[in-house]
JSON list of N, CA and C in Angstrom, two decimals:
[
{"chain": "M", "resi": 1, "resn": "UNK", "atom": "N", "xyz": [97.12, 97.09, 77.03]},
{"chain": "M", "resi": 1, "resn": "UNK", "atom": "CA", "xyz": [95.34, 96.03, 77.52]},
{"chain": "M", "resi": 1, "resn": "UNK", "atom": "C", "xyz": [95.09, 97.38, 78.73]},
{"chain": "M", "resi": 2, "resn": "UNK", "atom": "N", "xyz": [94.37, 98.35, 78.88]},
{"chain": "M", "resi": 2, "resn": "UNK", "atom": "CA", "xyz": [93.81, 98.62, 79.97]},
{"chain": "M", "resi": 2, "resn": "UNK", "atom": "C", "xyz": [93.05, 98.06, 80.81]},
{"chain": "M", "resi": 3, "resn": "UNK", "atom": "N", "xyz": [91.56, 97.23, 80.25]},
{"chain": "M", "resi": 3, "resn": "UNK", "atom": "CA", "xyz": [90.83, 96.56, 80.69]},
{"chain": "M", "resi": 3, "resn": "UNK", "atom": "C", "xyz": [90.26, 95.74, 79.49]},
{"chain": "M", "resi": 4, "resn": "UNK", "atom": "N", "xyz": [89.70, 95.40, 80.66]},
{"chain": "M", "resi": 4, "resn": "UNK", "atom": "CA", "xyz": [89.19, 93.62, 80.45]},
{"chain": "M", "resi": 4, "resn": "UNK", "atom": "C", "xyz": [88.61, 93.53, 81.57]},
{"chain": "M", "resi": 5, "resn": "UNK", "atom": "N", "xyz": [87.01, 93.12, 80.57]},
{"chain": "M", "resi": 5, "resn": "UNK", "atom": "CA", "xyz": [85.36, 92.89, 80.68]},
{"chain": "M", "resi": 5, "resn": "UNK", "atom": "C", "xyz": [85.06, 91.52, 80.72]},
{"chain": "M", "resi": 6, "resn": "UNK", "atom": "N", "xyz": [84.80, 91.12, 81.96]},
{"chain": "M", "resi": 6, "resn": "UNK", "atom": "CA", "xyz": [84.60, 89.28, 82.46]},
{"chain": "M", "resi": 6, "resn": "UNK", "atom": "C", "xyz": [83.11, 89.17, 82.09]},
{"chain": "M", "resi": 7, "resn": "UNK", "atom": "N", "xyz": [82.69, 89.88, 82.41]},
{"chain": "M", "resi": 7, "resn": "UNK", "atom": "CA", "xyz": [80.62, 90.37, 82.90]},
{"chain": "M", "resi": 7, "resn": "UNK", "atom": "C", "xyz": [80.18, 89.30, 81.92]},
{"chain": "M", "resi": 8, "resn": "UNK", "atom": "N", "xyz": [78.99, 88.17, 82.71]},
{"chain": "M", "resi": 8, "resn": "UNK", "atom": "CA", "xyz": [77.88, 87.15, 82.12]},
{"chain": "M", "resi": 8, "resn": "UNK", "atom": "C", "xyz": [78.62, 86.78, 81.55]},
{"chain": "M", "resi": 9, "resn": "UNK", "atom": "N", "xyz": [79.38, 86.15, 82.01]},
{"chain": "M", "resi": 9, "resn": "UNK", "atom": "CA", "xyz": [80.56, 84.74, 80.70]},
{"chain": "M", "resi": 9, "resn": "UNK", "atom": "C", "xyz": [79.41, 83.66, 81.62]},
{"chain": "M", "resi": 10, "resn": "UNK", "atom": "N", "xyz": [79.06, 83.45, 82.14]},
{"chain": "M", "resi": 10, "resn": "UNK", "atom": "CA", "xyz": [78.77, 81.60, 83.17]},
{"chain": "M", "resi": 10, "resn": "UNK", "atom": "C", "xyz": [80.19, 82.04, 83.59]},
{"chain": "M", "resi": 11, "resn": "UNK", "atom": "N", "xyz": [81.18, 82.40, 83.90]},
{"chain": "M", "resi": 11, "resn": "UNK", "atom": "CA", "xyz": [82.73, 82.19, 84.38]},
{"chain": "M", "resi": 11, "resn": "UNK", "atom": "C", "xyz": [81.63, 81.07, 85.61]},
{"chain": "M", "resi": 12, "resn": "UNK", "atom": "N", "xyz": [82.54, 79.72, 85.50]},
{"chain": "M", "resi": 12, "resn": "UNK", "atom": "CA", "xyz": [82.25, 78.97, 87.38]},
{"chain": "M", "resi": 12, "resn": "UNK", "atom": "C", "xyz": [84.24, 79.05, 87.97]},
{"chain": "M", "resi": 13, "resn": "UNK", "atom": "N", "xyz": [84.16, 78.87, 89.19]},
{"chain": "M", "resi": 13, "resn": "UNK", "atom": "CA", "xyz": [85.04, 78.45, 89.95]},
{"chain": "M", "resi": 13, "resn": "UNK", "atom": "C", "xyz": [86.14, 79.90, 90.92]},
{"chain": "M", "resi": 14, "resn": "UNK", "atom": "N", "xyz": [87.01, 79.93, 90.45]},
{"chain": "M", "resi": 14, "resn": "UNK", "atom": "CA", "xyz": [87.65, 80.05, 91.34]},
{"chain": "M", "resi": 14, "resn": "UNK", "atom": "C", "xyz": [88.60, 81.55, 90.86]},
{"chain": "M", "resi": 15, "resn": "UNK", "atom": "N", "xyz": [88.48, 82.60, 91.18]},
{"chain": "M", "resi": 15, "resn": "UNK", "atom": "CA", "xyz": [90.09, 83.40, 90.27]},
{"chain": "M", "resi": 15, "resn": "UNK", "atom": "C", "xyz": [91.00, 83.27, 90.38]},
{"chain": "M", "resi": 16, "resn": "UNK", "atom": "N", "xyz": [92.26, 82.78, 89.34]},
{"chain": "M", "resi": 16, "resn": "UNK", "atom": "CA", "xyz": [92.03, 82.56, 89.56]},
{"chain": "M", "resi": 16, "resn": "UNK", "atom": "C", "xyz": [93.65, 83.04, 89.41]},
{"chain": "M", "resi": 17, "resn": "UNK", "atom": "N", "xyz": [94.75, 82.73, 90.63]},
{"chain": "M", "resi": 17, "resn": "UNK", "atom": "CA", "xyz": [96.39, 82.91, 90.39]},
{"chain": "M", "resi": 17, "resn": "UNK", "atom": "C", "xyz": [96.79, 83.88, 89.72]},
{"chain": "M", "resi": 18, "resn": "UNK", "atom": "N", "xyz": [96.47, 82.95, 88.85]},
{"chain": "M", "resi": 18, "resn": "UNK", "atom": "CA", "xyz": [97.42, 83.41, 87.42]},
{"chain": "M", "resi": 18, "resn": "UNK", "atom": "C", "xyz": [96.91, 84.87, 86.66]},
{"chain": "M", "resi": 19, "resn": "UNK", "atom": "N", "xyz": [95.73, 85.42, 87.40]},
{"chain": "M", "resi": 19, "resn": "UNK", "atom": "CA", "xyz": [94.93, 86.87, 87.07]},
{"chain": "M", "resi": 19, "resn": "UNK", "atom": "C", "xyz": [96.19, 88.12, 86.82]},
{"chain": "M", "resi": 20, "resn": "UNK", "atom": "N", "xyz": [97.49, 88.06, 87.71]},
{"chain": "M", "resi": 20, "resn": "UNK", "atom": "CA", "xyz": [98.12, 89.13, 88.49]},
{"chain": "M", "resi": 20, "resn": "UNK", "atom": "C", "xyz": [99.51, 88.29, 87.27]},
{"chain": "M", "resi": 21, "resn": "UNK", "atom": "N", "xyz": [99.06, 87.73, 86.20]},
{"chain": "M", "resi": 21, "resn": "UNK", "atom": "CA", "xyz": [100.18, 88.19, 85.20]},
{"chain": "M", "resi": 21, "resn": "UNK", "atom": "C", "xyz": [99.64, 88.73, 83.57]},
{"chain": "M", "resi": 22, "resn": "UNK", "atom": "N", "xyz": [98.39, 88.91, 83.92]},
{"chain": "M", "resi": 22, "resn": "UNK", "atom": "CA", "xyz": [97.29, 90.57, 83.30]},
{"chain": "M", "resi": 22, "resn": "UNK", "atom": "C", "xyz": [98.92, 91.42, 83.42]},
{"chain": "M", "resi": 23, "resn": "UNK", "atom": "N", "xyz": [98.63, 92.04, 81.99]},
{"chain": "M", "resi": 23, "resn": "UNK", "atom": "CA", "xyz": [98.90, 93.34, 81.97]},
{"chain": "M", "resi": 23, "resn": "UNK", "atom": "C", "xyz": [99.71, 94.09, 82.97]},
{"chain": "M", "resi": 24, "resn": "UNK", "atom": "N", "xyz": [100.54, 94.29, 82.81]},
{"chain": "M", "resi": 24, "resn": "UNK", "atom": "CA", "xyz": [100.68, 95.42, 83.94]},
{"chain": "M", "resi": 24, "resn": "UNK", "atom": "C", "xyz": [100.37, 96.91, 83.69]},
{"chain": "M", "resi": 25, "resn": "UNK", "atom": "N", "xyz": [99.53, 97.24, 82.60]},
{"chain": "M", "resi": 25, "resn": "UNK", "atom": "CA", "xyz": [98.74, 98.85, 81.89]},
{"chain": "M", "resi": 25, "resn": "UNK", "atom": "C", "xyz": [97.46, 98.60, 82.40]},
{"chain": "M", "resi": 26, "resn": "UNK", "atom": "N", "xyz": [97.50, 97.74, 82.89]},
{"chain": "M", "resi": 26, "resn": "UNK", "atom": "CA", "xyz": [95.47, 97.31, 83.20]},
{"chain": "M", "resi": 26, "resn": "UNK", "atom": "C", "xyz": [94.84, 97.98, 84.53]},
{"chain": "M", "resi": 27, "resn": "UNK", "atom": "N", "xyz": [94.81, 98.44, 83.88]},
{"chain": "M", "resi": 27, "resn": "UNK", "atom": "CA", "xyz": [93.18, 99.85, 85.47]},
{"chain": "M", "resi": 27, "resn": "UNK", "atom": "C", "xyz": [91.86, 99.69, 85.70]},
{"chain": "M", "resi": 28, "resn": "UNK", "atom": "N", "xyz": [91.78, 97.82, 85.05]},
{"chain": "M", "resi": 28, "resn": "UNK", "atom": "CA", "xyz": [89.76, 97.83, 84.52]},
{"chain": "M", "resi": 28, "resn": "UNK", "atom": "C", "xyz": [89.89, 96.60, 84.84]},
{"chain": "M", "resi": 29, "resn": "UNK", "atom": "N", "xyz": [89.36, 95.34, 85.67]},
{"chain": "M", "resi": 29, "resn": "UNK", "atom": "CA", "xyz": [89.16, 94.31, 86.02]},
{"chain": "M", "resi": 29, "resn": "UNK", "atom": "C", "xyz": [87.51, 94.53, 86.48]},
{"chain": "M", "resi": 30, "resn": "UNK", "atom": "N", "xyz": [86.99, 93.78, 85.11]},
{"chain": "M", "resi": 30, "resn": "UNK", "atom": "CA", "xyz": [84.85, 92.87, 85.80]},
{"chain": "M", "resi": 30, "resn": "UNK", "atom": "C", "xyz": [85.11, 91.65, 85.84]},
{"chain": "M", "resi": 31, "resn": "UNK", "atom": "N", "xyz": [84.45, 91.30, 86.61]},
{"chain": "M", "resi": 31, "resn": "UNK", "atom": "CA", "xyz": [83.77, 90.37, 86.77]},
{"chain": "M", "resi": 31, "resn": "UNK", "atom": "C", "xyz": [82.97, 90.05, 87.17]},
{"chain": "M", "resi": 32, "resn": "UNK", "atom": "N", "xyz": [81.75, 90.82, 87.00]},
{"chain": "M", "resi": 32, "resn": "UNK", "atom": "CA", "xyz": [80.60, 90.49, 86.95]},
{"chain": "M", "resi": 32, "resn": "UNK", "atom": "C", "xyz": [80.11, 89.77, 86.80]},
{"chain": "M", "resi": 33, "resn": "UNK", "atom": "N", "xyz": [78.77, 89.50, 87.19]},
{"chain": "M", "resi": 33, "resn": "UNK", "atom": "CA", "xyz": [77.52, 88.94, 86.90]},
{"chain": "M", "resi": 33, "resn": "UNK", "atom": "C", "xyz": [77.97, 87.15, 86.11]},
{"chain": "M", "resi": 34, "resn": "UNK", "atom": "N", "xyz": [78.61, 86.65, 87.18]},
{"chain": "M", "resi": 34, "resn": "UNK", "atom": "CA", "xyz": [79.36, 85.43, 87.06]},
{"chain": "M", "resi": 34, "resn": "UNK", "atom": "C", "xyz": [79.11, 84.24, 87.37]},
{"chain": "M", "resi": 35, "resn": "UNK", "atom": "N", "xyz": [79.06, 83.39, 88.10]},
{"chain": "M", "resi": 35, "resn": "UNK", "atom": "CA", "xyz": [78.82, 82.44, 89.02]},
{"chain": "M", "resi": 35, "resn": "UNK", "atom": "C", "xyz": [80.35, 81.59, 89.76]},
{"chain": "M", "resi": 36, "resn": "UNK", "atom": "N", "xyz": [81.18, 83.13, 89.78]},
{"chain": "M", "resi": 36, "resn": "UNK", "atom": "CA", "xyz": [82.70, 82.90, 91.34]},
{"chain": "M", "resi": 36, "resn": "UNK", "atom": "C", "xyz": [82.36, 82.14, 92.30]},
{"chain": "M", "resi": 37, "resn": "UNK", "atom": "N", "xyz": [83.20, 81.60, 93.41]},
{"chain": "M", "resi": 37, "resn": "UNK", "atom": "CA", "xyz": [83.10, 81.26, 94.07]},
{"chain": "M", "resi": 37, "resn": "UNK", "atom": "C", "xyz": [84.60, 81.65, 94.82]},
{"chain": "M", "resi": 38, "resn": "UNK", "atom": "N", "xyz": [84.90, 80.52, 96.33]},
{"chain": "M", "resi": 38, "resn": "UNK", "atom": "CA", "xyz": [85.70, 81.63, 96.71]},
{"chain": "M", "resi": 38, "resn": "UNK", "atom": "C", "xyz": [86.54, 82.63, 97.79]},
{"chain": "M", "resi": 39, "resn": "UNK", "atom": "N", "xyz": [87.71, 83.00, 97.13]},
{"chain": "M", "resi": 39, "resn": "UNK", "atom": "CA", "xyz": [88.00, 84.69, 98.25]},
{"chain": "M", "resi": 39, "resn": "UNK", "atom": "C", "xyz": [88.34, 85.26, 96.54]},
{"chain": "M", "resi": 40, "resn": "UNK", "atom": "N", "xyz": [88.70, 87.00, 97.30]},
{"chain": "M", "resi": 40, "resn": "UNK", "atom": "CA", "xyz": [89.66, 87.40, 96.23]},
{"chain": "M", "resi": 40, "resn": "UNK", "atom": "C", "xyz": [90.90, 87.16, 96.74]},
{"chain": "M", "resi": 41, "resn": "UNK", "atom": "N", "xyz": [92.07, 86.93, 95.49]},
{"chain": "M", "resi": 41, "resn": "UNK", "atom": "CA", "xyz": [93.42, 86.38, 96.05]},
{"chain": "M", "resi": 41, "resn": "UNK", "atom": "C", "xyz": [94.77, 87.71, 96.29]},
{"chain": "M", "resi": 42, "resn": "UNK", "atom": "N", "xyz": [94.77, 87.49, 97.33]},
{"chain": "M", "resi": 42, "resn": "UNK", "atom": "CA", "xyz": [96.12, 88.96, 97.60]},
{"chain": "M", "resi": 42, "resn": "UNK", "atom": "C", "xyz": [96.43, 88.40, 96.55]},
{"chain": "M", "resi": 43, "resn": "UNK", "atom": "N", "xyz": [97.28, 88.33, 95.65]},
{"chain": "M", "resi": 43, "resn": "UNK", "atom": "CA", "xyz": [97.80, 88.31, 94.72]},
{"chain": "M", "resi": 43, "resn": "UNK", "atom": "C", "xyz": [97.15, 89.52, 93.46]},
{"chain": "M", "resi": 44, "resn": "UNK", "atom": "N", "xyz": [96.91, 89.00, 93.62]},
{"chain": "M", "resi": 44, "resn": "UNK", "atom": "CA", "xyz": [95.39, 90.30, 92.67]},
{"chain": "M", "resi": 44, "resn": "UNK", "atom": "C", "xyz": [95.94, 91.75, 92.69]},
{"chain": "M", "resi": 45, "resn": "UNK", "atom": "N", "xyz": [96.84, 91.89, 94.22]},
{"chain": "M", "resi": 45, "resn": "UNK", "atom": "CA", "xyz": [97.24, 93.12, 94.42]},
{"chain": "M", "resi": 45, "resn": "UNK", "atom": "C", "xyz": [98.64, 93.34, 93.38]},
{"chain": "M", "resi": 46, "resn": "UNK", "atom": "N", "xyz": [99.42, 92.41, 92.60]},
{"chain": "M", "resi": 46, "resn": "UNK", "atom": "CA", "xyz": [99.79, 92.40, 91.64]},
{"chain": "M", "resi": 46, "resn": "UNK", "atom": "C", "xyz": [99.95, 93.75, 90.87]},
{"chain": "M", "resi": 47, "resn": "UNK", "atom": "N", "xyz": [98.09, 94.25, 90.63]},
{"chain": "M", "resi": 47, "resn": "UNK", "atom": "CA", "xyz": [98.23, 94.57, 89.48]},
{"chain": "M", "resi": 47, "resn": "UNK", "atom": "C", "xyz": [98.25, 95.81, 90.20]},
{"chain": "M", "resi": 48, "resn": "UNK", "atom": "N", "xyz": [99.77, 96.40, 90.08]},
{"chain": "M", "resi": 48, "resn": "UNK", "atom": "CA", "xyz": [99.44, 97.81, 90.04]},
{"chain": "M", "resi": 48, "resn": "UNK", "atom": "C", "xyz": [98.96, 99.15, 89.81]},
{"chain": "M", "resi": 49, "resn": "UNK", "atom": "N", "xyz": [99.14, 99.03, 88.98]},
{"chain": "M", "resi": 49, "resn": "UNK", "atom": "CA", "xyz": [97.81, 99.56, 88.40]},
{"chain": "M", "resi": 49, "resn": "UNK", "atom": "C", "xyz": [95.94, 99.58, 88.19]},
{"chain": "M", "resi": 50, "resn": "UNK", "atom": "N", "xyz": [95.91, 99.15, 88.78]},
{"chain": "M", "resi": 50, "resn": "UNK", "atom": "CA", "xyz": [94.80, 98.69, 89.10]},
{"chain": "M", "resi": 50, "resn": "UNK", "atom": "C", "xyz": [94.31, 99.42, 89.63]},
{"chain": "M", "resi": 51, "resn": "UNK", "atom": "N", "xyz": [92.76, 100.30, 89.13]},
{"chain": "M", "resi": 51, "resn": "UNK", "atom": "CA", "xyz": [92.54, 100.89, 89.53]},
{"chain": "M", "resi": 51, "resn": "UNK", "atom": "C", "xyz": [90.86, 100.29, 90.50]},
{"chain": "M", "resi": 52, "resn": "UNK", "atom": "N", "xyz": [89.95, 100.10, 89.09]},
{"chain": "M", "resi": 52, "resn": "UNK", "atom": "CA", "xyz": [88.56, 98.90, 89.05]},
{"chain": "M", "resi": 52, "resn": "UNK", "atom": "C", "xyz": [88.88, 98.43, 89.43]},
{"chain": "M", "resi": 53, "resn": "UNK", "atom": "N", "xyz": [88.17, 97.03, 90.46]},
{"chain": "M", "resi": 53, "resn": "UNK", "atom": "CA", "xyz": [87.78, 96.04, 90.24]},
{"chain": "M", "resi": 53, "resn": "UNK", "atom": "C", "xyz": [86.17, 96.11, 90.25]},
{"chain": "M", "resi": 54, "resn": "UNK", "atom": "N", "xyz": [85.69, 95.01, 89.61]},
{"chain": "M", "resi": 54, "resn": "UNK", "atom": "CA", "xyz": [84.03, 95.02, 89.49]},
{"chain": "M", "resi": 54, "resn": "UNK", "atom": "C", "xyz": [83.92, 93.41, 90.47]},
{"chain": "M", "resi": 55, "resn": "UNK", "atom": "N", "xyz": [83.29, 93.03, 91.20]},
{"chain": "M", "resi": 55, "resn": "UNK", "atom": "CA", "xyz": [83.20, 91.55, 91.29]},
{"chain": "M", "resi": 55, "resn": "UNK", "atom": "C", "xyz": [81.49, 91.22, 92.34]},
{"chain": "M", "resi": 56, "resn": "UNK", "atom": "N", "xyz": [80.69, 92.04, 92.09]},
{"chain": "M", "resi": 56, "resn": "UNK", "atom": "CA", "xyz": [79.54, 91.99, 92.21]},
{"chain": "M", "resi": 56, "resn": "UNK", "atom": "C", "xyz": [78.71, 91.30, 91.29]},
{"chain": "M", "resi": 57, "resn": "UNK", "atom": "N", "xyz": [77.65, 90.50, 92.46]},
{"chain": "M", "resi": 57, "resn": "UNK", "atom": "CA", "xyz": [77.10, 89.73, 91.19]},
{"chain": "M", "resi": 57, "resn": "UNK", "atom": "C", "xyz": [77.68, 88.32, 91.56]},
{"chain": "M", "resi": 58, "resn": "UNK", "atom": "N", "xyz": [78.65, 87.45, 92.22]},
{"chain": "M", "resi": 58, "resn": "UNK", "atom": "CA", "xyz": [79.26, 86.29, 93.00]},
{"chain": "M", "resi": 58, "resn": "UNK", "atom": "C", "xyz": [78.92, 85.93, 93.36]},
{"chain": "M", "resi": 59, "resn": "UNK", "atom": "N", "xyz": [79.22, 84.58, 94.33]},
{"chain": "M", "resi": 59, "resn": "UNK", "atom": "CA", "xyz": [79.22, 84.38, 95.11]},
{"chain": "M", "resi": 59, "resn": "UNK", "atom": "C", "xyz": [80.69, 83.97, 96.32]},
{"chain": "M", "resi": 60, "resn": "UNK", "atom": "N", "xyz": [81.10, 84.94, 96.10]},
{"chain": "M", "resi": 60, "resn": "UNK", "atom": "CA", "xyz": [82.42, 85.22, 96.87]},
{"chain": "M", "resi": 60, "resn": "UNK", "atom": "C", "xyz": [82.40, 85.29, 98.36]},
{"chain": "M", "resi": 61, "resn": "UNK", "atom": "N", "xyz": [82.96, 85.24, 98.84]},
{"chain": "M", "resi": 61, "resn": "UNK", "atom": "CA", "xyz": [83.00, 84.60, 100.44]},
{"chain": "M", "resi": 61, "resn": "UNK", "atom": "C", "xyz": [84.65, 85.35, 101.12]},
{"chain": "M", "resi": 62, "resn": "UNK", "atom": "N", "xyz": [84.35, 86.05, 102.07]},
{"chain": "M", "resi": 62, "resn": "UNK", "atom": "CA", "xyz": [85.75, 86.08, 102.70]},
{"chain": "M", "resi": 62, "resn": "UNK", "atom": "C", "xyz": [86.10, 87.69, 103.21]},
{"chain": "M", "resi": 63, "resn": "UNK", "atom": "N", "xyz": [87.05, 88.18, 103.13]},
{"chain": "M", "resi": 63, "resn": "UNK", "atom": "CA", "xyz": [86.59, 89.67, 102.71]},
{"chain": "M", "resi": 63, "resn": "UNK", "atom": "C", "xyz": [87.74, 90.61, 102.50]},
{"chain": "M", "resi": 64, "resn": "UNK", "atom": "N", "xyz": [87.96, 91.24, 102.35]},
{"chain": "M", "resi": 64, "resn": "UNK", "atom": "CA", "xyz": [88.27, 92.51, 100.68]},
{"chain": "M", "resi": 64, "resn": "UNK", "atom": "C", "xyz": [89.56, 92.06, 101.84]},
{"chain": "M", "resi": 65, "resn": "UNK", "atom": "N", "xyz": [90.68, 91.86, 100.99]},
{"chain": "M", "resi": 65, "resn": "UNK", "atom": "CA", "xyz": [92.26, 91.76, 100.92]},
{"chain": "M", "resi": 65, "resn": "UNK", "atom": "C", "xyz": [92.12, 93.52, 101.49]},
{"chain": "M", "resi": 66, "resn": "UNK", "atom": "N", "xyz": [93.17, 93.91, 102.18]},
{"chain": "M", "resi": 66, "resn": "UNK", "atom": "CA", "xyz": [93.17, 95.00, 103.19]},
{"chain": "M", "resi": 66, "resn": "UNK", "atom": "C", "xyz": [94.19, 95.56, 101.59]},
{"chain": "M", "resi": 67, "resn": "UNK", "atom": "N", "xyz": [94.82, 95.09, 101.14]},
{"chain": "M", "resi": 67, "resn": "UNK", "atom": "CA", "xyz": [95.88, 96.40, 100.27]},
{"chain": "M", "resi": 67, "resn": "UNK", "atom": "C", "xyz": [94.49, 97.11, 99.07]},
{"chain": "M", "resi": 68, "resn": "UNK", "atom": "N", "xyz": [93.33, 96.04, 99.23]},
{"chain": "M", "resi": 68, "resn": "UNK", "atom": "CA", "xyz": [93.38, 96.51, 97.47]},
{"chain": "M", "resi": 68, "resn": "UNK", "atom": "C", "xyz": [91.71, 96.97, 98.38]},
{"chain": "M", "resi": 69, "resn": "UNK", "atom": "N", "xyz": [92.02, 98.24, 99.71]},
{"chain": "M", "resi": 69, "resn": "UNK", "atom": "CA", "xyz": [90.97, 98.96, 100.13]},
{"chain": "M", "resi": 69, "resn": "UNK", "atom": "C", "xyz": [91.20, 99.86, 100.07]}
]
């Protein structure tokens, strides 16, 4: 799997730390248009092939982890 799109799924809560267990071939991850809150977990950087991360239209707070920018 290279892309996972979970946009407009009415997802509520935080981005789970288990997200880092997704496929090592994942290049695109989209959580747009949900009701996610909290911070972006730094463990997401374990997705070594990730090139595109879409998190807009949520209620996230904090800063973008330096390893993602």
